[in-house]
Coordinates of C-alpha atoms and ligand atoms in Angstrom, one line a residue:
M1 CA -4.7 4.9 -4.0
C2 CA -3.4 8.6 -2.4
G3 CA -4.7 11.5 -4.2
I4 CA -2.5 14.5 -4.8
V5 CA -3.4 18.0 -6.1
G6 CA -1.3 21.0 -6.7
Y7 CA -2.0 24.6 -7.7
V8 CA -0.4 27.7 -9.6
G9 CA -1.7 30.5 -10.5
S10 CA -3.4 34.2 -9.3
K11 CA -6.2 32.8 -7.0
K12 CA -6.3 31.5 -3.7
A13 CA -4.6 28.2 -3.8
Q14 CA -6.2 26.5 -0.2
P15 CA -10.0 26.6 -1.6
I16 CA -8.9 24.8 -5.2
L17 CA -6.5 22.5 -3.3
I18 CA -9.5 21.5 -1.1
K19 CA -11.9 21.0 -4.0
G20 CA -9.3 19.0 -5.8
L21 CA -8.6 16.5 -2.8
F22 CA -12.7 16.3 -2.4
N23 CA -13.2 15.2 -6.3
L24 CA -10.1 12.8 -5.5
E25 CA -11.2 11.3 -2.1
Y26 CA -12.3 8.0 -4.0
R27 CA -8.2 7.6 -3.9
G28 CA -8.0 7.1 -0.4
Y29 CA -9.5 9.1 2.7
D30 CA -7.7 8.1 5.7
S31 CA -5.7 11.6 6.4
A32 CA -5.3 14.9 4.7
G33 CA -2.8 17.7 4.5
L34 CA -1.9 20.6 2.4
S35 CA 1.1 23.1 1.8
T36 CA 0.7 26.9 0.6
I37 CA 3.9 29.4 0.1
E38 CA 2.8 32.4 2.4
N39 CA 5.7 35.1 2.8
D40 CA 8.5 33.0 1.4
D41 CA 7.8 30.6 3.8
I42 CA 6.2 26.7 3.7
E43 CA 2.6 26.4 5.9
I44 CA 1.5 23.0 6.2
I45 CA -1.4 21.9 7.8
K46 CA -2.5 18.2 7.6
T47 CA -4.6 16.0 9.5
K48 CA -5.9 12.3 10.1
G49 CA -9.2 11.9 8.7
R50 CA -11.8 13.0 5.8
V51 CA -10.7 15.9 3.5
N52 CA -13.7 17.8 5.5
S53 CA -11.6 17.8 8.6
L54 CA -8.8 19.3 6.7
K55 CA -11.2 21.9 5.0
E56 CA -12.2 23.3 8.7
K57 CA -8.7 23.0 10.0
S58 CA -7.0 25.1 6.8
E59 CA -10.1 27.4 6.8
N60 CA -9.1 28.7 10.2
K61 CA -5.5 29.5 9.1
N62 CA -6.9 32.5 6.7
L63 CA -4.2 30.9 3.8
N64 CA -3.4 33.8 1.1
G65 CA -1.1 31.4 -0.8
T66 CA -1.4 31.1 -4.7
I67 CA 0.8 28.0 -5.1
G68 CA 0.2 24.9 -2.7
I69 CA 0.0 21.5 -3.0
A70 CA -2.3 18.9 -1.2
H71 CA -2.8 15.1 -0.6
T72 CA -5.5 12.6 0.3
R73 CA -4.2 9.5 1.8
W74 CA -4.6 5.6 1.7
A75 CA -2.3 4.5 4.3
T76 CA 0.6 2.0 3.1
H77 CA 3.3 2.5 5.6
G78 CA 2.8 4.1 9.0
K79 CA -0.9 4.2 10.2
P80 CA -3.7 6.8 9.7
S81 CA -2.0 9.6 12.1
D82 CA -1.6 13.5 11.9
V83 CA 2.6 12.9 11.9
N84 CA 2.1 10.6 8.9
S85 CA 0.0 12.6 6.7
H86 CA 1.6 14.4 3.8
P87 CA 2.7 16.8 2.9
H88 CA 6.4 15.9 4.4
L89 CA 9.0 18.6 5.1
D90 CA 12.8 17.6 5.1
N91 CA 14.6 18.8 8.5
S92 CA 15.6 22.3 7.5
N93 CA 11.3 23.2 6.1
T94 CA 13.0 24.1 2.5
F95 CA 10.9 21.4 0.7
S96 CA 7.3 20.1 1.0
V97 CA 6.5 16.6 -0.6
V98 CA 3.2 15.1 -1.2
H99 CA 3.6 11.7 -2.8
N100 CA 1.3 8.8 -4.3
G101 CA 3.1 5.2 -4.4
I102 CA 5.6 3.4 -2.3
I103 CA 9.1 3.9 -2.2
E104 CA 10.4 0.5 -1.9
N105 CA 14.0 1.4 -0.9
Y106 CA 13.1 3.8 1.8
T107 CA 14.9 2.0 4.7
E108 CA 18.1 2.0 3.0
L109 CA 17.6 5.7 1.8
K110 CA 16.7 6.4 5.5
E111 CA 19.9 4.7 7.0
M112 CA 22.1 6.5 4.4
L113 CA 20.3 10.0 5.4
N114 CA 20.2 9.3 9.4
S115 CA 24.4 8.7 8.8
K116 CA 24.2 12.4 7.4
G117 CA 22.1 13.8 10.5
Y118 CA 18.9 13.3 8.9
N119 CA 16.4 12.8 11.2
F120 CA 12.8 11.2 10.9
S121 CA 9.9 11.9 12.9
S122 CA 7.1 9.9 10.4
Q123 CA 6.8 6.2 10.0
T124 CA 6.3 6.9 6.4
D125 CA 8.5 6.0 3.2
T126 CA 7.4 9.1 2.0
E127 CA 9.6 11.4 4.3
V128 CA 13.0 10.5 2.6
I129 CA 11.8 12.3 -0.6
P130 CA 12.3 15.8 0.9
N131 CA 14.8 15.0 2.7
L132 CA 16.8 13.3 -0.1
I133 CA 16.3 16.4 -2.1
H134 CA 17.6 18.5 1.0
Y135 CA 20.7 16.5 0.7
Y136 CA 21.6 17.3 -2.9
Y137 CA 20.2 20.8 -2.9
S138 CA 22.7 21.2 0.1
K139 CA 25.6 19.9 -2.5
G140 CA 24.9 23.0 -4.6
N141 CA 22.5 21.8 -7.0
D142 CA 19.3 23.7 -8.0
F143 CA 15.7 22.8 -6.8
I144 CA 15.2 20.8 -10.7
H145 CA 18.8 19.0 -10.0
A146 CA 18.1 18.2 -6.8
V147 CA 14.8 16.5 -7.8
S148 CA 16.2 14.7 -10.5
L149 CA 19.2 13.4 -8.6
A150 CA 16.9 12.4 -5.6
S151 CA 14.5 11.0 -8.1
K152 CA 17.1 8.6 -9.9
D153 CA 17.6 7.0 -6.0
L154 CA 14.1 6.0 -5.7
K155 CA 13.1 2.3 -6.2
G156 CA 9.4 1.9 -6.3
S157 CA 6.3 3.8 -7.6
Y158 CA 5.8 7.6 -7.2
A159 CA 3.8 10.9 -8.3
L160 CA 5.3 13.7 -6.4
S161 CA 4.2 17.2 -6.3
I162 CA 7.2 19.4 -4.4
L163 CA 7.4 23.1 -3.5
C164 CA 10.8 24.8 -2.4
K165 CA 10.6 27.7 -0.3
N166 CA 13.7 29.4 -2.5
E167 CA 12.0 28.9 -5.2
P168 CA 8.4 30.0 -4.6
D169 CA 6.8 30.6 -7.7
K170 CA 7.0 26.8 -9.1
I171 CA 5.9 23.5 -8.5
I172 CA 7.7 20.6 -9.5
A173 CA 5.9 17.5 -10.5
T174 CA 7.5 14.2 -11.5
R175 CA 6.5 10.6 -11.9
K176 CA 7.1 6.6 -12.2
D177 CA 4.7 4.0 -12.1
S178 CA 2.2 6.0 -10.6
P179 CA -0.1 9.0 -12.4
L180 CA 0.1 12.5 -12.7
V181 CA -1.5 14.9 -14.7
I182 CA -1.2 18.8 -15.5
G183 CA -4.5 20.8 -16.6
E184 CA -3.9 24.4 -17.8
G185 CA -6.1 27.2 -17.4
Q186 CA -5.8 30.9 -18.2
S187 CA -2.2 31.7 -16.9
E188 CA -2.7 28.8 -14.0
F189 CA -2.1 25.1 -13.9
F190 CA -3.9 22.3 -11.6
I191 CA -1.9 19.3 -10.7
S192 CA -3.5 15.9 -9.8
S193 CA -3.9 12.1 -10.1
D194 CA -6.5 12.0 -12.2
T195 CA -8.6 14.5 -14.5
P196 CA -11.9 14.7 -12.6
A197 CA -10.0 16.5 -9.7
Y198 CA -10.1 19.6 -12.2
L199 CA -12.7 19.0 -14.9
N200 CA -14.4 22.0 -13.6
E201 CA -11.5 24.1 -13.9
T202 CA -10.0 23.1 -17.4
K203 CA -10.7 20.3 -20.1
N204 CA -7.0 20.4 -21.2
F205 CA -4.4 18.1 -19.8
Y206 CA -1.1 17.3 -20.1
F207 CA -0.2 13.4 -19.0
L208 CA 3.2 12.8 -17.4
D209 CA 5.0 9.9 -18.5
D210 CA 7.3 7.9 -16.4
N211 CA 10.2 9.9 -15.6
D212 CA 9.0 12.8 -16.7
I213 CA 9.3 16.2 -14.9
A214 CA 7.5 19.3 -15.3
V215 CA 8.5 22.5 -13.8
I216 CA 5.2 24.8 -13.4
T217 CA 4.9 28.6 -12.7
K218 CA 1.9 30.6 -13.3
N219 CA 2.2 31.5 -16.8
N220 CA 4.7 28.7 -18.1
I221 CA 5.4 24.8 -18.2
D222 CA 8.2 23.2 -18.9
F223 CA 9.0 19.3 -19.5
Y224 CA 12.2 17.5 -19.1
N225 CA 13.2 14.0 -19.0
N226 CA 15.6 12.1 -17.0
N227 CA 18.7 13.8 -17.7
L228 CA 17.0 17.2 -17.6
D229 CA 16.7 17.5 -21.8
K230 CA 13.6 19.6 -22.3
I231 CA 11.0 17.7 -23.7
S232 CA 7.8 18.7 -25.6
K233 CA 4.6 17.2 -24.6
N234 CA 0.8 17.4 -26.6
I235 CA -2.4 18.7 -24.5
K236 CA -5.4 16.5 -24.9
T237 CA -8.5 17.6 -24.2
I238 CA -11.0 15.6 -22.2
D239 CA -14.7 15.6 -23.3
W240 CA -16.5 14.3 -19.6
S241 CA -18.5 16.8 -18.4
Q242 CA -18.7 18.6 -15.4
D243 CA -22.1 17.1 -14.2
S244 CA -20.3 13.8 -15.1
V245 CA -18.2 14.2 -11.8
Q246 CA -21.5 15.7 -9.7
K247 CA -23.9 13.9 -7.7
N248 CA -26.6 15.5 -9.6
G249 CA -29.6 15.0 -6.9
Y250 CA -28.8 11.5 -6.3
E251 CA -27.8 10.6 -2.6
D252 CA -24.8 8.8 -3.4
F253 CA -22.3 9.0 -6.8
M254 CA -22.9 4.9 -6.4
L255 CA -26.9 4.9 -7.2
K256 CA -25.9 7.9 -10.1
E257 CA -23.6 5.6 -11.3
I258 CA -26.0 2.7 -11.3
Y259 CA -28.9 4.3 -12.7
E260 CA -26.2 5.8 -15.5
Q261 CA -25.8 2.5 -16.9
P262 CA -28.2 2.8 -19.8
N263 CA -26.5 5.7 -21.2
S264 CA -22.8 4.6 -20.4
I265 CA -23.6 0.9 -22.2
R266 CA -25.3 3.3 -25.1
E267 CA -22.2 5.1 -25.4
T268 CA -19.8 2.2 -25.4
I269 CA -22.1 0.8 -28.1
S270 CA -22.0 3.7 -30.1
S271 CA -18.8 4.2 -30.7
T272 CA -18.0 0.5 -31.7
L273 CA -20.7 -1.2 -33.2
T274 CA -23.3 -0.5 -36.1
Q275 CA -25.8 -2.8 -37.0
D276 CA -24.0 -4.7 -39.3
K277 CA -20.4 -3.6 -38.6
V278 CA -17.8 -3.4 -35.5
E279 CA -15.2 -0.8 -35.9
I280 CA -13.1 -0.1 -32.9
E281 CA -11.2 3.1 -32.9
G282 CA -7.3 2.4 -32.2
L283 CA -7.9 -1.4 -33.2
K284 CA -6.4 -2.7 -36.4
L285 CA -5.5 -6.2 -36.2
S286 CA -5.1 -8.5 -39.3
K287 CA -6.4 -11.9 -40.3
E288 CA -3.2 -13.0 -40.6
Y289 CA -1.9 -12.1 -37.2
L290 CA -5.2 -13.1 -35.4
K291 CA -4.7 -16.7 -37.1
T292 CA -1.2 -17.0 -35.3
I293 CA -3.1 -16.8 -32.1
N294 CA -3.3 -20.0 -29.9
R295 CA -4.3 -18.3 -26.5
I296 CA -5.8 -15.4 -25.4
Y297 CA -5.4 -14.1 -21.4
I298 CA -7.5 -11.7 -20.4
V299 CA -5.9 -10.1 -16.8
A300 CA -7.2 -7.5 -14.9
C301 CA -8.4 -7.2 -10.9
G302 CA -11.4 -7.1 -9.0
T303 CA -14.5 -6.3 -10.9
A304 CA -12.4 -5.6 -13.7
M305 CA -11.4 -9.5 -13.8
H306 CA -15.1 -11.0 -13.0
A307 CA -16.1 -8.7 -16.7
G308 CA -13.0 -11.0 -18.0
L309 CA -14.9 -14.1 -16.6
A310 CA -17.9 -13.0 -18.3
V311 CA -16.8 -13.0 -21.9
K312 CA -14.3 -16.0 -21.6
K313 CA -16.7 -18.2 -22.9
L314 CA -17.7 -15.7 -25.9
F315 CA -14.0 -15.7 -26.9
E316 CA -13.9 -19.3 -27.1
N317 CA -17.0 -19.8 -28.6
L318 CA -16.9 -17.3 -31.1
C319 CA -12.9 -17.0 -32.0
K320 CA -12.3 -20.7 -31.6
I321 CA -9.0 -19.3 -29.4
Q322 CA -8.5 -20.8 -25.8
T323 CA -9.1 -18.3 -23.6
E324 CA -7.8 -17.7 -20.0
V325 CA -8.7 -15.6 -17.4
D326 CA -6.2 -14.5 -14.4
L327 CA -5.8 -12.3 -11.5
A328 CA -3.1 -9.6 -12.4
S329 CA -1.7 -10.2 -9.0
E330 CA -1.3 -14.0 -9.4
F331 CA -0.5 -13.6 -13.5
R332 CA 3.1 -12.4 -13.3
Y333 CA 4.4 -14.4 -10.4
R334 CA 3.5 -17.6 -12.2
D335 CA 5.4 -17.7 -14.9
P336 CA 2.5 -17.7 -17.5
L337 CA 3.2 -19.5 -20.8
I338 CA 3.5 -16.4 -23.4
D339 CA 5.2 -15.8 -26.6
E340 CA 4.0 -13.8 -29.7
K341 CA 1.1 -16.3 -30.2
T342 CA -0.3 -15.2 -27.3
L343 CA -2.3 -11.9 -27.5
C344 CA -3.0 -10.3 -23.7
L345 CA -6.0 -8.0 -23.1
Y346 CA -5.8 -5.7 -19.7
I347 CA -8.8 -4.7 -18.5
S348 CA -8.9 -1.7 -16.0
Q349 CA -11.3 1.1 -15.1
S350 CA -8.9 3.6 -14.0
G351 CA -5.6 2.4 -16.1
E352 CA -3.6 2.7 -13.1
T353 CA -3.8 -0.3 -11.4
A354 CA -0.4 -1.4 -10.3
D355 CA -0.6 -5.0 -10.4
T356 CA -2.4 -5.1 -13.8
I357 CA -0.1 -2.7 -15.3
A358 CA 2.9 -4.7 -13.9
A359 CA 0.9 -8.0 -15.9
L360 CA 1.1 -6.4 -19.0
K361 CA 4.9 -5.2 -18.9
L362 CA 5.7 -8.7 -18.2
A363 CA 3.5 -10.1 -21.7
K364 CA 5.2 -7.0 -23.9
Q365 CA 9.0 -8.5 -22.7
K366 CA 7.5 -12.0 -23.8
N367 CA 6.7 -10.2 -26.8
S368 CA 3.0 -10.8 -26.8
K369 CA 0.9 -8.3 -28.5
T370 CA -1.2 -6.0 -25.7
I371 CA -4.3 -4.7 -25.5
A372 CA -6.0 -2.0 -22.8
I373 CA -9.4 -1.8 -22.0
S374 CA -9.5 1.2 -20.0
N375 CA -12.4 4.0 -19.1
V376 CA -9.6 6.6 -18.7
I377 CA -8.2 8.1 -21.7
G378 CA -4.2 8.8 -21.5
S379 CA -4.2 6.6 -18.2
S380 CA -1.0 4.7 -17.7
I381 CA -1.9 1.7 -19.1
T382 CA -3.1 2.7 -22.1
R383 CA 0.3 4.0 -22.6
E384 CA 2.0 1.0 -22.0
A385 CA -0.2 -1.3 -24.5
D386 CA 0.2 -1.6 -28.4
Y387 CA -3.4 -1.2 -28.6
S388 CA -5.9 0.7 -26.3
I389 CA -9.6 0.7 -26.6
Y390 CA -11.8 2.7 -24.5
T391 CA -14.9 2.0 -22.6
H392 CA -17.4 5.4 -22.6
A393 CA -18.7 5.3 -19.1
G394 CA -17.7 8.3 -17.8
P395 CA -16.1 8.9 -14.7
E396 CA -17.2 6.5 -12.2
I397 CA -16.3 8.2 -8.6
A398 CA -17.8 5.4 -6.2
V399 CA -15.6 3.1 -5.1
A400 CA -17.7 -0.1 -6.0
S401 CA -17.3 -0.3 -9.7
T402 CA -20.7 -0.6 -11.5
K403 CA -21.3 1.2 -14.7
A404 CA -17.7 0.3 -15.9
Y405 CA -18.3 -3.4 -15.1
T406 CA -21.3 -3.8 -17.6
A407 CA -19.6 -1.0 -20.1
Q408 CA -16.4 -3.6 -19.9
V409 CA -18.8 -6.6 -20.6
T410 CA -20.3 -4.8 -23.4
L411 CA -17.4 -3.7 -24.8
L412 CA -15.6 -7.2 -24.4
S413 CA -18.4 -8.8 -26.3
I414 CA -18.0 -6.4 -29.2
L415 CA -14.4 -7.3 -29.4
A416 CA -14.9 -10.8 -29.6
I417 CA -17.5 -10.5 -32.4
Y418 CA -14.5 -8.1 -33.8
F419 CA -11.9 -10.9 -34.1
A420 CA -14.5 -13.5 -35.2
E421 CA -15.3 -11.1 -37.9
V422 CA -11.5 -10.3 -39.2
L423 CA -10.8 -14.3 -39.0
E424 CA -13.9 -14.5 -41.3
I425 CA -15.6 -17.3 -38.9
E426 CA -18.9 -18.1 -40.4
N427 CA -21.3 -18.2 -37.3
P428 CA -24.9 -17.3 -37.5
Q429 CA -25.0 -16.4 -34.1
I430 CA -23.0 -13.1 -34.5
K431 CA -25.9 -11.2 -36.3
S432 CA -28.3 -11.8 -33.6
L433 CA -25.9 -11.0 -30.8
K434 CA -25.2 -7.8 -32.5
Q435 CA -28.9 -7.0 -32.2
D436 CA -28.9 -8.2 -28.4
I437 CA -25.9 -5.6 -27.6
L438 CA -27.6 -2.4 -29.6
E439 CA -30.9 -3.4 -27.2
L440 CA -28.7 -3.4 -24.0
P441 CA -29.7 -0.1 -23.1
S442 CA -33.4 -0.2 -23.4
K443 CA -33.4 -3.7 -21.2
V444 CA -30.9 -2.2 -18.5
T445 CA -33.4 0.7 -18.0
E446 CA -36.0 -2.4 -17.8
V447 CA -34.1 -3.9 -15.0
L448 CA -33.5 -1.0 -13.0
K449 CA -37.4 -0.8 -12.4
V450 CA -36.7 -3.7 -9.9
N451 CA -35.1 -0.9 -7.4
D452 CA -38.1 -0.9 -5.3
E453 CA -38.6 -4.5 -4.9
V454 CA -35.1 -4.8 -4.1
K455 CA -35.2 -2.3 -1.6
E456 CA -37.4 -3.8 0.4
L457 CA -35.6 -7.2 -0.2
S458 CA -32.9 -5.4 1.3
K459 CA -34.7 -4.8 4.4
E460 CA -34.7 -8.8 5.2
L461 CA -31.0 -8.8 4.7
Y462 CA -29.1 -6.0 6.0
D463 CA -28.5 -7.7 9.4
K464 CA -27.5 -10.8 8.1
K465 CA -23.9 -12.5 8.9
D466 CA -23.1 -14.2 5.3
I467 CA -24.8 -13.9 2.4
F468 CA -24.0 -16.6 -0.5
F469 CA -24.3 -16.2 -3.9
I470 CA -24.2 -19.0 -6.9
G471 CA -24.6 -19.5 -10.2
R472 CA -24.0 -21.9 -13.3
G473 CA -22.1 -21.3 -16.3
I474 CA -22.4 -17.3 -17.3
D475 CA -24.0 -16.8 -14.0
Y476 CA -21.1 -17.8 -12.3
P477 CA -18.8 -14.8 -12.7
A478 CA -22.0 -12.4 -12.4
S479 CA -22.5 -14.0 -9.0
L480 CA -18.9 -13.6 -8.1
E481 CA -19.5 -10.2 -8.7
G482 CA -22.8 -9.4 -7.3
S483 CA -21.2 -11.4 -4.1
L484 CA -18.2 -8.5 -4.2
K485 CA -20.6 -5.8 -4.6
L486 CA -22.1 -6.5 -1.2
K487 CA -18.9 -7.3 0.6
E488 CA -17.0 -4.0 -0.4
I489 CA -20.0 -2.1 1.0
S490 CA -22.2 -3.6 3.1
Y491 CA -19.4 -5.6 5.4
I492 CA -21.6 -8.5 5.5
H493 CA -19.4 -11.9 4.8
S494 CA -20.3 -12.9 1.6
D495 CA -19.0 -15.7 -1.0
A496 CA -20.0 -17.0 -4.6
Y497 CA -19.5 -20.5 -5.7
A498 CA -20.3 -22.1 -8.8
S499 CA -23.6 -23.9 -8.4
G500 CA -22.5 -27.3 -8.9
E501 CA -19.8 -27.0 -7.0
L502 CA -21.9 -26.0 -3.7
K503 CA -22.2 -29.8 -2.6
H504 CA -18.6 -30.7 -2.7
G505 CA -18.0 -28.4 0.6
P506 CA -19.6 -25.1 0.7
I507 CA -22.8 -26.5 1.4
A508 CA -21.7 -27.1 5.0
L509 CA -21.8 -23.6 5.6
I510 CA -25.8 -23.5 5.0
E511 CA -27.7 -22.8 8.0
N512 CA -31.4 -22.3 8.9
N513 CA -32.0 -18.9 6.9
T514 CA -29.1 -18.1 5.5
P515 CA -29.6 -16.3 2.4
L516 CA -28.8 -17.5 -0.9
I517 CA -29.2 -15.7 -4.1
S518 CA -29.0 -17.6 -7.2
I519 CA -28.6 -16.0 -10.8
I520 CA -30.4 -18.3 -13.6
T521 CA -30.5 -17.0 -17.1
D522 CA -29.5 -19.9 -19.1
K523 CA -32.4 -21.9 -20.6
K524 CA -29.8 -25.0 -21.1
L525 CA -29.0 -24.8 -17.3
V526 CA -32.2 -24.1 -15.8
E527 CA -32.8 -27.4 -14.4
K528 CA -29.5 -28.2 -13.0
S529 CA -29.5 -25.0 -11.4
I530 CA -33.1 -25.6 -9.8
S531 CA -31.7 -28.4 -8.2
N532 CA -28.8 -27.2 -6.5
V533 CA -31.1 -24.6 -5.1
Q534 CA -33.6 -27.5 -3.8
E535 CA -30.3 -28.8 -2.0
V536 CA -29.9 -26.1 -0.1
I537 CA -33.6 -24.8 0.4
T538 CA -33.7 -28.6 2.2
R539 CA -31.3 -27.5 4.4
G540 CA -33.0 -24.4 5.3
A541 CA -31.7 -21.8 3.2
T542 CA -33.9 -18.7 2.1
S543 CA -33.7 -19.0 -1.5
I544 CA -33.6 -15.5 -3.8
I545 CA -33.6 -16.0 -7.4
I546 CA -32.6 -13.4 -10.5
T547 CA -33.8 -14.9 -13.5
N548 CA -35.1 -14.2 -16.9
Q549 CA -36.6 -17.7 -17.0
K550 CA -40.1 -18.9 -16.1
L551 CA -39.4 -21.2 -13.0
V552 CA -42.1 -23.8 -12.4
E553 CA -41.4 -24.3 -8.7
N554 CA -42.8 -21.7 -6.0
N555 CA -41.0 -22.5 -2.8
F556 CA -38.5 -20.0 -3.7
H557 CA -38.6 -16.9 -0.7
K558 CA -38.3 -14.3 -3.5
I559 CA -37.9 -14.0 -7.5
I560 CA -36.9 -10.9 -9.3
H561 CA -37.5 -11.1 -13.1
I562 CA -35.1 -9.4 -15.4
P563 CA -35.7 -9.5 -19.0
E564 CA -34.3 -12.3 -21.5
T565 CA -31.1 -11.8 -23.7
N566 CA -28.4 -13.6 -25.3
N567 CA -27.0 -15.8 -22.6
Y568 CA -23.3 -14.5 -23.8
I569 CA -24.3 -10.6 -22.7
S570 CA -26.6 -11.6 -19.6
P571 CA -24.2 -10.8 -16.8
V572 CA -25.2 -6.8 -18.0
L573 CA -28.4 -7.5 -17.0
S574 CA -28.1 -9.9 -13.9
V575 CA -25.5 -8.0 -12.0
I576 CA -27.9 -4.8 -11.8
P577 CA -30.5 -6.4 -8.9
L578 CA -27.1 -7.1 -7.1
Q579 CA -26.1 -3.6 -7.5
L580 CA -28.9 -2.2 -5.7
L581 CA -29.1 -4.6 -3.1
A582 CA -25.4 -3.9 -2.3
Y583 CA -26.4 -0.4 -2.2
H584 CA -29.7 -0.8 0.0
V585 CA -28.5 -2.9 2.4
S586 CA -25.2 -0.5 2.9
K587 CA -27.7 2.7 3.3
L588 CA -29.7 0.6 5.6
K589 CA -26.8 -0.3 7.6
G590 CA -26.0 3.4 7.5
L591 CA -22.7 3.0 6.1
D592 CA -20.6 5.4 3.8
V593 CA -21.3 3.9 0.3
D594 CA -19.3 5.6 -2.2
K595 CA -16.4 5.2 0.4
P596 CA -16.3 1.6 2.2
R597 CA -13.8 1.1 4.6
N598 CA -9.9 0.1 3.7
L599 CA -10.6 0.4 0.0
A600 CA -9.6 2.8 -2.5
K601 CA -10.7 3.0 -6.1
S602 CA -7.8 3.0 -7.8
V603 CA -4.7 0.8 -6.3
T604 CA -1.5 2.0 -7.3
V605 CA 0.8 -0.5 -5.1
E606 CA 1.3 -3.7 -5.6
Ligands
G6P1 C1 -9.7 -1.6 -6.7 C2 -11.1 -1.2 -6.7 C3 -12.1 -2.2 -7.2 C4 -11.7 -2.4 -8.7 C5 -10.1 -2.9 -8.7 C6 -9.7 -2.6 -10.1 O1 -9.4 -2.4 -6.1 O2 -11.7 -1.1 -5.1 O3 -13.4 -1.7 -7.2 O4 -12.5 -3.2 -9.7 O5 -9.0 -1.8 -7.8 O6 -9.4 -1.5 -10.6 P1 -9.1 -0.9 -12.3 O7 -9.5 0.6 -12.0 O8 -7.8 -1.7 -13.0 O9 -10.3 -1.4 -12.9

């Protein structure tokens, strides 16, 4: 949700900033802007629209500055427009600021600054920041003291990179509840919201914690806490390859990421599970502790929440612990029953989703142990949780999540086995489940062969107004995810229902030729599921089935076969034809698959 970058070194900053913004466009793409310092003056170029427009506009200016900051926006306060784009300047043009987050008390701050003679030209919350810094600067504080004082007045969330024309050799960066990392090169530093922005330039990153302030010049970086005491920070090496942030011949990141799934699942498994052993780095829970747990909450947003729903049954059946799955944005406002006997799991691909982080903080306050499941090492959620475990999906760039979901379901299934083993629960199913998990990468490769079939099917569906998904048991969460994929990137209205629930209301929506996609992977539920499908066929629906079962009826419009596996992990396979379907429908409609309208990959506001 908004991407910010910065550069200080000896090279021209403009192309480096633009490159970083292109790599962060998944965080927002309705306007973009940059600032450099040229001849002791702040240059600023900004525009409504995508980074490409900024690239063209800024190339015409021939900027030579070797220090700069830039921003790609996902609008919250103030519609996308040139004037609302970042960077924002103070009234005296001394400070230039890019911001990710929301300043919740901006109205009060604006009133205070208005009363001191400051004027505002945008509708953003951000514009108060450079003016507040200037307010403190004008009282005799230097750059860093002015930033520190201003940030103490800010309520809400922020990651900031700031230029000051009177101290033209440095960038000051700070954060609270929004991510910020600083990559170190040879006599140069790269600031960004997330590591993929500059993986091509460096693998070594500092991760800022809340209220840290970094002062960055070409040859030096110093870190300070809230009170401006110097602190030291360790540098972390990120082992993601450069290729992982390129399309590598694929038309879109989403398609590349769909096809990366055999590997991302293999990597996730190989870091945790061998034939007879589960070992999860960073996690050491005792039998005594797990025996005290009487409830597990799995909390997340969007696709990550669907991964939680997919493993609820496994945690309950294998570990015999009641397991609830909740939306992070709802969880914290419903006063959930949490105490030291509750274990809370938080799933977040990015590790930066504000709702999920806030829900984690709530559990900590109530003395529950917390485990973060993330794809990004060093991300905010992993620094808040008691324990952090990682999917090894590699960077996911497309806004619609694919490989992160299948890696999450895989890792959470392994986590459930880990709990059962620590608890010394005797269950003959565990051995075969492990074997089935180990076979997932080759079965995913097998499922991907349905691509041509699915592409053909998409030609029949791309102009539909509504498409419904149904499933029973484990197939219900998988159908929720299939439906979410479709609506996210094709803009076709879609909903998913539990198959048995259809007759209690949603069946009223079925008209002649309404497409209904059913997932059927549970042997024990086949007959019941088929009866539900027949009920809608009778009412005119076009029935499409994704199944690993042999079906005897033959009045279905289309059946897509997938390999059989242990039912607990079948969503890893059944979701893949649905990811492909969403992709091809979106392509046929001529839409931007990787950057769907109104969405952002990492939602760092609540
Ligand atoms: C956004 C994205 C979704 C994602 C959700 C949770 O809404 O558009 O694709 O599932 O955030 O993201 P997280 O990074 O916490 O898994």
